[in-house]
mmCIF file of C-alpha atoms in Angstrom:
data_model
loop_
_atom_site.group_PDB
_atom_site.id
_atom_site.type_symbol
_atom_site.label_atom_id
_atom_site.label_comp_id
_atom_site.label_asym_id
_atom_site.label_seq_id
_atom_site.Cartn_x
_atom_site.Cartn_y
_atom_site.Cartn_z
ATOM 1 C CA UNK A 248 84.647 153.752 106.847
ATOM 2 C CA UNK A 249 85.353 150.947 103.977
ATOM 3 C CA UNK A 250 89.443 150.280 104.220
ATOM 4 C CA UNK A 251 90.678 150.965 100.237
ATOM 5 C CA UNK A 252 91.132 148.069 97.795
ATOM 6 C CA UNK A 253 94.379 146.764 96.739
ATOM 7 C CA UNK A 254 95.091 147.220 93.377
ATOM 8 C CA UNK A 255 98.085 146.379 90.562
ATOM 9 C CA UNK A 256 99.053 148.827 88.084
ATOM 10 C CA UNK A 257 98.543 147.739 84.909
ATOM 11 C CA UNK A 258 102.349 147.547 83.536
ATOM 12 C CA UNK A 259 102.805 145.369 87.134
ATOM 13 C CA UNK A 260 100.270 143.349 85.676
ATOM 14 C CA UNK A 261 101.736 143.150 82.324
ATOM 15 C CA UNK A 262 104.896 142.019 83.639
ATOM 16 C CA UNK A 263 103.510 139.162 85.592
ATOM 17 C CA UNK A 264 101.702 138.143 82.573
ATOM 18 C CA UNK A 265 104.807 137.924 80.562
ATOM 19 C CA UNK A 266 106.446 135.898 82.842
ATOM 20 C CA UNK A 267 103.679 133.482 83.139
ATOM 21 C CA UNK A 268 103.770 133.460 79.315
ATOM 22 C CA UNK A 269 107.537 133.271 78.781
ATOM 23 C CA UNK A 270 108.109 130.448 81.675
ATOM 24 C CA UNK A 271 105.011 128.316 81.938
ATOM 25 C CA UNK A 272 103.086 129.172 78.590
ATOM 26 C CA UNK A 273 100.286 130.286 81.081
ATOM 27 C CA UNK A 274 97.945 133.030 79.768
ATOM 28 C CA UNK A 275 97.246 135.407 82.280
ATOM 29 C CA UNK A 276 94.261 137.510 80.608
ATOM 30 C CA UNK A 277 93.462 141.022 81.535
ATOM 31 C CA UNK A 278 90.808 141.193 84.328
ATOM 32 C CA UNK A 279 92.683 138.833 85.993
ATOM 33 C CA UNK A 280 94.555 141.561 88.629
ATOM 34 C CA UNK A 281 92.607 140.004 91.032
ATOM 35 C CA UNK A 282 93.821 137.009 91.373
ATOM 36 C CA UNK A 283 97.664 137.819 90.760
ATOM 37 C CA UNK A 284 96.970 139.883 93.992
ATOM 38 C CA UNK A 285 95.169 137.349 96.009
ATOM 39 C CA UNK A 286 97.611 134.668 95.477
ATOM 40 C CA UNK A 287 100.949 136.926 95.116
ATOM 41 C CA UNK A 288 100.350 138.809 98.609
ATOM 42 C CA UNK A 289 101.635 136.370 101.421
ATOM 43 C CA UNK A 290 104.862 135.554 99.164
ATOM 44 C CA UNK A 291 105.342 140.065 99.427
ATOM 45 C CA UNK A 292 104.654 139.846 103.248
ATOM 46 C CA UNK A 293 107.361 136.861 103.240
ATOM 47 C CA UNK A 294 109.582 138.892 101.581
ATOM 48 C CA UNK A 295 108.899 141.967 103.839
ATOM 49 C CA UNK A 296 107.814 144.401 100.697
ATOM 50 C CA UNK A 297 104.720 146.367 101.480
ATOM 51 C CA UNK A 298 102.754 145.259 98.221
ATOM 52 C CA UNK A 299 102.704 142.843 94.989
ATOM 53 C CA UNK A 300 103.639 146.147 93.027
ATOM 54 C CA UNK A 301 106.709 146.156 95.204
ATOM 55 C CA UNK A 302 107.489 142.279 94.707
ATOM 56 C CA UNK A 303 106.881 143.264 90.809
ATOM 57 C CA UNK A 304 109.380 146.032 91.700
ATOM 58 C CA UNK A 305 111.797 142.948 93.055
ATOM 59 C CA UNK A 306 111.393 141.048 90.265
ATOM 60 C CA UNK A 307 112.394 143.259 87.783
ATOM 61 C CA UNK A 308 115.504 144.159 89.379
ATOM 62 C CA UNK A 309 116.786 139.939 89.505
ATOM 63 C CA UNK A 310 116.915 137.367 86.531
ATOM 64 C CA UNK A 311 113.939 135.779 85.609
ATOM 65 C CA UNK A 312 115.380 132.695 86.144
ATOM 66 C CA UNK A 313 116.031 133.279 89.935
ATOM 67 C CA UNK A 314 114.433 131.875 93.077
ATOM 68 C CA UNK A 315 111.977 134.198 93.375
ATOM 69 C CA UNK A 316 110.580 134.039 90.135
ATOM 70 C CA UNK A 317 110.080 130.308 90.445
ATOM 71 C CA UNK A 318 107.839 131.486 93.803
ATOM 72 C CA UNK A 319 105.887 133.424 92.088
ATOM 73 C CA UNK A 320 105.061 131.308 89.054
ATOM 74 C CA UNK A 321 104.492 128.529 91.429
ATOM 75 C CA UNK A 322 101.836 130.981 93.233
ATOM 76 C CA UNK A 323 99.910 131.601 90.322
ATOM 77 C CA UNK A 324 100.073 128.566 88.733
ATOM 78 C CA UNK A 325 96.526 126.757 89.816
ATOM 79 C CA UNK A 326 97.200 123.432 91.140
ATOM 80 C CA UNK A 327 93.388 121.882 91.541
ATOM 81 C CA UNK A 328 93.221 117.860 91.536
ATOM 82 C CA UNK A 329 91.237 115.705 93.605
ATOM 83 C CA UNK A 330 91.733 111.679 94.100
ATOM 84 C CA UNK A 331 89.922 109.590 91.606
ATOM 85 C CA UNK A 332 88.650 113.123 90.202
ATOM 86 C CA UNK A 333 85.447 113.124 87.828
ATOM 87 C CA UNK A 334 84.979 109.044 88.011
ATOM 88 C CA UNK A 335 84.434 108.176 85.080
ATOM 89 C CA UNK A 336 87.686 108.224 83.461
ATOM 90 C CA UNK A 337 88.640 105.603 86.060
ATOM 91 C CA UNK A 338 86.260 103.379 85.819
ATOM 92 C CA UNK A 339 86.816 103.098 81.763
ATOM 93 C CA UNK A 340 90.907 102.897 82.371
ATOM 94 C CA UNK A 341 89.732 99.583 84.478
ATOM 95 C CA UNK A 342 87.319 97.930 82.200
ATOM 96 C CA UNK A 343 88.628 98.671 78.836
ATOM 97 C CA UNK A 344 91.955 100.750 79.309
ATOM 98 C CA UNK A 345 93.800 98.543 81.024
ATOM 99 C CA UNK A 346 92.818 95.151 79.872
ATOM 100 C CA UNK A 347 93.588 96.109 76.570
ATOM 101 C CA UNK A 348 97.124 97.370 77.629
ATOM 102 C CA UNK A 349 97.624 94.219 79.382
ATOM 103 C CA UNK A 350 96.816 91.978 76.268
ATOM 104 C CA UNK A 351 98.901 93.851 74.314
ATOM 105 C CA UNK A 352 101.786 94.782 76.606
ATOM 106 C CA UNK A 353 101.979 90.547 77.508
ATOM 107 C CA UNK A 354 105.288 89.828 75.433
ATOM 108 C CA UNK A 355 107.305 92.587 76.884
ATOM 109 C CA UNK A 356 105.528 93.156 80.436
ATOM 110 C CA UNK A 357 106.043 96.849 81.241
ATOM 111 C CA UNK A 358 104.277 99.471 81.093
ATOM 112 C CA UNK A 359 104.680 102.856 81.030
ATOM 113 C CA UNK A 360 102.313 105.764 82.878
ATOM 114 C CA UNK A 361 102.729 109.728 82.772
ATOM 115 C CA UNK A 362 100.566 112.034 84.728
ATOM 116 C CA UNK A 363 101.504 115.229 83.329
ATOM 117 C CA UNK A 364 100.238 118.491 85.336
ATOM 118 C CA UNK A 365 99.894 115.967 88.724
ATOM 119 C CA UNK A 366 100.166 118.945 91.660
ATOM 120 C CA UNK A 367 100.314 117.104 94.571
ATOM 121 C CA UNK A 368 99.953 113.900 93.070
ATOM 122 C CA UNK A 369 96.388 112.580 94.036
ATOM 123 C CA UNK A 370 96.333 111.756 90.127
ATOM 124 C CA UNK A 371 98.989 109.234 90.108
ATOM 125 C CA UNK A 372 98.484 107.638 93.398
ATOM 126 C CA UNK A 373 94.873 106.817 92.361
ATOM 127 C CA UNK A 374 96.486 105.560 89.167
ATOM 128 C CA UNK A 375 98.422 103.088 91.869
ATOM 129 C CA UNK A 376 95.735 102.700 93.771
ATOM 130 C CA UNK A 377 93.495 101.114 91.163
ATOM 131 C CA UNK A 378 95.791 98.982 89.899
ATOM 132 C CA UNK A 379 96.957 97.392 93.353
ATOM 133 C CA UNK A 380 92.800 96.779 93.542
ATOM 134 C CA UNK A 381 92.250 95.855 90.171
ATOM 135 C CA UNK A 382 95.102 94.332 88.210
ATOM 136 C CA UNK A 383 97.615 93.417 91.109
ATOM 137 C CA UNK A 384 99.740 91.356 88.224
ATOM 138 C CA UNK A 385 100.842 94.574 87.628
ATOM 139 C CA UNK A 386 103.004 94.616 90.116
ATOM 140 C CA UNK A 387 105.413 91.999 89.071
ATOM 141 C CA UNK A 388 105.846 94.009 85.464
ATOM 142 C CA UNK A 389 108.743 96.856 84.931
ATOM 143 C CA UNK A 390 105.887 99.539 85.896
ATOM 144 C CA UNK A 391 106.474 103.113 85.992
ATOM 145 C CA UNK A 392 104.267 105.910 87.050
ATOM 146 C CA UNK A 393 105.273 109.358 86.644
ATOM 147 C CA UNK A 394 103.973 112.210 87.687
ATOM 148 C CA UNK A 395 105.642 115.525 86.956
ATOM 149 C CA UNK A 396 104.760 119.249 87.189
ATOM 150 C CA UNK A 397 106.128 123.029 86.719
ATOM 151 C CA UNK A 398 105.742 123.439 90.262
ATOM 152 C CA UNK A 399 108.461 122.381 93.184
ATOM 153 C CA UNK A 400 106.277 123.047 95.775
ATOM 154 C CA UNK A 401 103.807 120.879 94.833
ATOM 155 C CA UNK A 402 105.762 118.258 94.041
ATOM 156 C CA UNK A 403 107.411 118.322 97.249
ATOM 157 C CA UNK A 404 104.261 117.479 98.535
ATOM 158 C CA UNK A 405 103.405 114.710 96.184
ATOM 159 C CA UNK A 406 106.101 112.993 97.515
ATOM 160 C CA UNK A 407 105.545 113.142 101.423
ATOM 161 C CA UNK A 408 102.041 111.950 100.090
ATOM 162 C CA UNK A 409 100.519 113.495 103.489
ATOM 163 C CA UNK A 410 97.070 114.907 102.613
ATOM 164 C CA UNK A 411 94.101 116.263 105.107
ATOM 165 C CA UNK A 412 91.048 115.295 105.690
ATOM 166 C CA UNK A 413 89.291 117.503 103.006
ATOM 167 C CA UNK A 414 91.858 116.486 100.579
ATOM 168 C CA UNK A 415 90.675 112.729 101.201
ATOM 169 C CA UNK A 416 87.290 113.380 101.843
ATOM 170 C CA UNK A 417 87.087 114.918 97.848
ATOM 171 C CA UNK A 418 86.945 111.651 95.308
ATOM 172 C CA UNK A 419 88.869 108.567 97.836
ATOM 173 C CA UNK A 420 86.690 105.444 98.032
ATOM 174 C CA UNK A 421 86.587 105.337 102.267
ATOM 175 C CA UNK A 422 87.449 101.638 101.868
ATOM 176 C CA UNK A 423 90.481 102.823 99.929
ATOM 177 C CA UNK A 424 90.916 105.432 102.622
ATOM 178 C CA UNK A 425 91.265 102.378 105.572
ATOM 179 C CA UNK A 426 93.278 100.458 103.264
ATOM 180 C CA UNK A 427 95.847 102.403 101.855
ATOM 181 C CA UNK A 428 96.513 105.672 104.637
ATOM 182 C CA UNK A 429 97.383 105.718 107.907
ATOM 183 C CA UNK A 430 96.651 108.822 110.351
ATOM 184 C CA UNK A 431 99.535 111.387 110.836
ATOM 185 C CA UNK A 432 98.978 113.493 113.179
ATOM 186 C CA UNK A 433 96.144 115.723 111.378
ATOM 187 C CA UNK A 434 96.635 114.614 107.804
ATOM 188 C CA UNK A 435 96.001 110.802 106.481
ATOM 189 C CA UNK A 436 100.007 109.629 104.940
ATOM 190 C CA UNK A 437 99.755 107.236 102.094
ATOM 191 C CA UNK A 438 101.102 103.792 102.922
ATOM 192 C CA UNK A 439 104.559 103.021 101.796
ATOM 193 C CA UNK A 440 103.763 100.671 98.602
ATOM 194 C CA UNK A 441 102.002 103.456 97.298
ATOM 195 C CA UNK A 442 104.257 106.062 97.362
ATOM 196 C CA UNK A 443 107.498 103.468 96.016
ATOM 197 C CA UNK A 444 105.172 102.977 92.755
ATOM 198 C CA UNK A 445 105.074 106.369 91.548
ATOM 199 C CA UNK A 446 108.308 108.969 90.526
ATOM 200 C CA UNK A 447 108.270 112.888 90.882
ATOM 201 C CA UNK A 448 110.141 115.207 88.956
ATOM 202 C CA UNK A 449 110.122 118.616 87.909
ATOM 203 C CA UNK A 450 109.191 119.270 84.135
ATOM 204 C CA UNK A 451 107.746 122.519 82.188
ATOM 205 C CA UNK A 452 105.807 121.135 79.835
ATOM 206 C CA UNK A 453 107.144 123.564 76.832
ATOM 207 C CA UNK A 454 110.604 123.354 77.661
ATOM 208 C CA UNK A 455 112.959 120.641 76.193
ATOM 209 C CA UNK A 456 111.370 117.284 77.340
ATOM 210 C CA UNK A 457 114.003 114.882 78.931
ATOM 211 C CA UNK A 458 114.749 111.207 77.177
ATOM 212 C CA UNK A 459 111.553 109.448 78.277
ATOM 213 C CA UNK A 460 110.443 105.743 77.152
ATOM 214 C CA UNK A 461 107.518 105.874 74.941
ATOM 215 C CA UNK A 462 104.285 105.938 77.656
ATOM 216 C CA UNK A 463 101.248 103.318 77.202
ATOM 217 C CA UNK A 464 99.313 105.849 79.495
ATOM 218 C CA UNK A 465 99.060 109.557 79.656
ATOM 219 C CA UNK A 466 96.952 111.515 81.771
ATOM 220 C CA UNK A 467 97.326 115.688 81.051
ATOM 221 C CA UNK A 468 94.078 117.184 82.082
ATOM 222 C CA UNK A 469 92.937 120.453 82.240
ATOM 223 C CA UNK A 470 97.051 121.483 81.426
ATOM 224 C CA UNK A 471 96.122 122.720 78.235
ATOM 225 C CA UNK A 472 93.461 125.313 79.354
ATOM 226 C CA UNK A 473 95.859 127.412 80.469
ATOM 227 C CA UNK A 474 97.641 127.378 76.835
ATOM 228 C CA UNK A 475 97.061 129.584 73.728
ATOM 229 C CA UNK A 476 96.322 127.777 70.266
ATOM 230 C CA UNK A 477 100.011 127.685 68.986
ATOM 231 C CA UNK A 478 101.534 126.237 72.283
ATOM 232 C CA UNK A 479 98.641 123.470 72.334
ATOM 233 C CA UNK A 480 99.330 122.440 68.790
ATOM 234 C CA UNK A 481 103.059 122.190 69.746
ATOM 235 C CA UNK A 482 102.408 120.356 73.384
ATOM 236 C CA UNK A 483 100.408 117.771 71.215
ATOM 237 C CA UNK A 484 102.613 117.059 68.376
ATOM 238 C CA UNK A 485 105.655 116.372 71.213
ATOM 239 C CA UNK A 486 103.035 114.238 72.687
ATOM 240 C CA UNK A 487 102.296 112.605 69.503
ATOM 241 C CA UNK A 488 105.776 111.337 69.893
ATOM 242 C CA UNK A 489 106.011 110.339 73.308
ATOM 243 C CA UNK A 490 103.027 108.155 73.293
ATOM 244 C CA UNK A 491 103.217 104.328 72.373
ATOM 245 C CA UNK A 492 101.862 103.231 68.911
ATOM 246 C CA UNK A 493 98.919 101.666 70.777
ATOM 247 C CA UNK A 494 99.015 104.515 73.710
ATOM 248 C CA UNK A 495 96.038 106.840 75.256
ATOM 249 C CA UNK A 496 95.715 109.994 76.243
ATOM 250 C CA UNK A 497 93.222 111.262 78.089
ATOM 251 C CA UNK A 498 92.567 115.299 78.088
ATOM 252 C CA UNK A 499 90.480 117.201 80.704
ATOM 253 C CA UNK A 500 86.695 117.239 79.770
ATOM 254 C CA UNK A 501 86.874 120.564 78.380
ATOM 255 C CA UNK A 502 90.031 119.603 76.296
ATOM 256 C CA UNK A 503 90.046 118.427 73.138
ATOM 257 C CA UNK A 504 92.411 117.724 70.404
ATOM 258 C CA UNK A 505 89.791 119.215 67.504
ATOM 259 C CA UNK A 506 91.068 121.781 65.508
ATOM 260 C CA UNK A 507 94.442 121.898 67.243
ATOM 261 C CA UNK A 508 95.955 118.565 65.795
ATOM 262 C CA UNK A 509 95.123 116.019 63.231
ATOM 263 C CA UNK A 510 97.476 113.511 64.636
ATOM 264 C CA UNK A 511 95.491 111.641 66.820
ATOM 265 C CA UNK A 512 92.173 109.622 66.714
ATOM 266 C CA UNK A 513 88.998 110.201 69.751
ATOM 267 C CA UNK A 514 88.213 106.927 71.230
ATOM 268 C CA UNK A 515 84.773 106.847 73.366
ATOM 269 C CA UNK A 516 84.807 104.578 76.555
ATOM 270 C CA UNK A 517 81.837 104.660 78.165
ATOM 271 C CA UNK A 518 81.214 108.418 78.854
ATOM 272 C CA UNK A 519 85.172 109.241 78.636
ATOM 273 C CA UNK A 520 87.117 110.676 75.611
ATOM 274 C CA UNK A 521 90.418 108.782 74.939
ATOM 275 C CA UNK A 522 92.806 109.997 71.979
ATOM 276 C CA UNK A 523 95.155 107.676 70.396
ATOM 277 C CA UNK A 524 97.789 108.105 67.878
ATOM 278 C CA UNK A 525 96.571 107.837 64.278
ATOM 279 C CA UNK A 526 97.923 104.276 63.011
ATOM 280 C CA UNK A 527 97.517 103.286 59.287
ATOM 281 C CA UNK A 528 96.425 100.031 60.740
ATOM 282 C CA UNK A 529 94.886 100.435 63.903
ATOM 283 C CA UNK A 530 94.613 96.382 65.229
ATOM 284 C CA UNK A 531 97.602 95.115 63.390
ATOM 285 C CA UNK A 532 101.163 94.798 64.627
ATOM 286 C CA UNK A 533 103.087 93.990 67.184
ATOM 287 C CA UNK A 534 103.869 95.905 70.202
ATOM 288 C CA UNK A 535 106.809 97.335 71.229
#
């Protein structure tokens, strides 16, 4: 006898999409019941309801500002990111990304990184990583690495920066492994250098942006997948302005900037797509 098959009424549904929509900018498509169920039914069990339609039932009866509606966007917010993930992008930020930055960044010496949609922050600790390998000089410039997301749970673990084995085993060097973890218990815990080069905080990426210095270095990849047209166009014209005049972004492979905005310019590194702001003179000027 097959047990019956959970299911989520479809104004349930249409009330979890609306959320995701109204707090994260997240498009939660029709056909996609099953996942709001698969990922929303330990946080009902938590809460001791019988089903997500009764959590939905919860939800509508709070703010949708409240605690629980934080869990719940966390839950089905995906959070996928791997150390040193897809390669190449990595290995053009250290021969042509960086040096550049450094010859142009001499007179002031800092430097400014964002890695915008980091989860759990393997993103910006390879980001520290390769420059403690690569361009240790670094080090003695006003650096900052940021990495922020929607999500407090995640971030929460960025900053423990405890990870397991499969977490370690997908995209970090296993030289990089020996030189920069130590064991803990069952997960690997990034050494302490590591973790002091690299900020966390909380940020939604279409709510009001905090005062931020202008970043030489922005990594927001596959963020803007989740986003219809008009919230794109308006995530890349604050974006426009947050970048340096001789700044790069760097979009998730199936990103793109075409069609969307006109503000920026595609830059091909090796096999990786950087965009840069438009500049009326692209090699002249000073830096900041």
């Amino acid at each position: 006898m097959s047990l019956p098959v959970a299911t989520l009424p479809a104004d349930d549904f249409s009330y979890l999409s609306r959320l995701m929509h109204e707090r994260a900018a997240i498009v939660l498509e029709p056909g996609k019941e099953y996942l709001a169920l698969s990922r929303l039914d330990s946080l009902a069990r938590e809460r001791g309801v019988g089903s997500v339609a009764a959590l939905v039932d919860v939800l509508r009866g709070e703010e949708t500002d409240s605690p629980l509606h934080d869990q719940v966007i966390d839950a089905l917010t995906t959070n996928e990111t791997t150390f040193f993930r897809d390669f190449n992008p990595f290995e053009s930020l250290r021969s042509d990304v960086f040096p550049e930055l450094i010859e142009r960044k001499q007179r002031t010496r800092t430097l400014a990184i964002w890695s915008a949609g980091c989860s759990s922050g393997q993103e910006p600790y390879s980001i520290a990583m390769a420059i403690r390998e690569h361009f240790p000089e670094l080090l003695t410039w006003q650096l900052t690495i940021l990495g922020t997301d929607i999500s407090a749970v995640v971030l929460d673990r960025a900053r423990r920066g405890r990870y397991g084995q499969l977490e370690v085993n997908r995209g970090l060097p296993a030289h990089l492994l020996v030189r920069h973890f130590t064991r803990a218990g069952m997960e690997w815990e990034i050494e302490e250098p590591i973790r002091r080069m690299v900020r966390f905080q909380r940020q939604n990426l279409v709510d009001v942006w905090p005062v931020m210095p202008p970043f030489d270095l922005v990594f927001m990849r596959n963020v803007m997948i989740y986003f219809d047209v008009e919230t794109k166009r308006e995530v890349l014209g604050r974006m426009h302005g947050q970048l340096g005049p001789h700044g790069f972004l760097l979009l998730g492979a199936a990103e793109t900037t075409f069609n969307i905005s006109d503000r920026y310019d595609r830059h091909l590194v090796g096999r990786t797509a950087w965009y840069r702001p438009q500049r009326n003179d692209p090699l002249g000027g000073a830096d900041r």
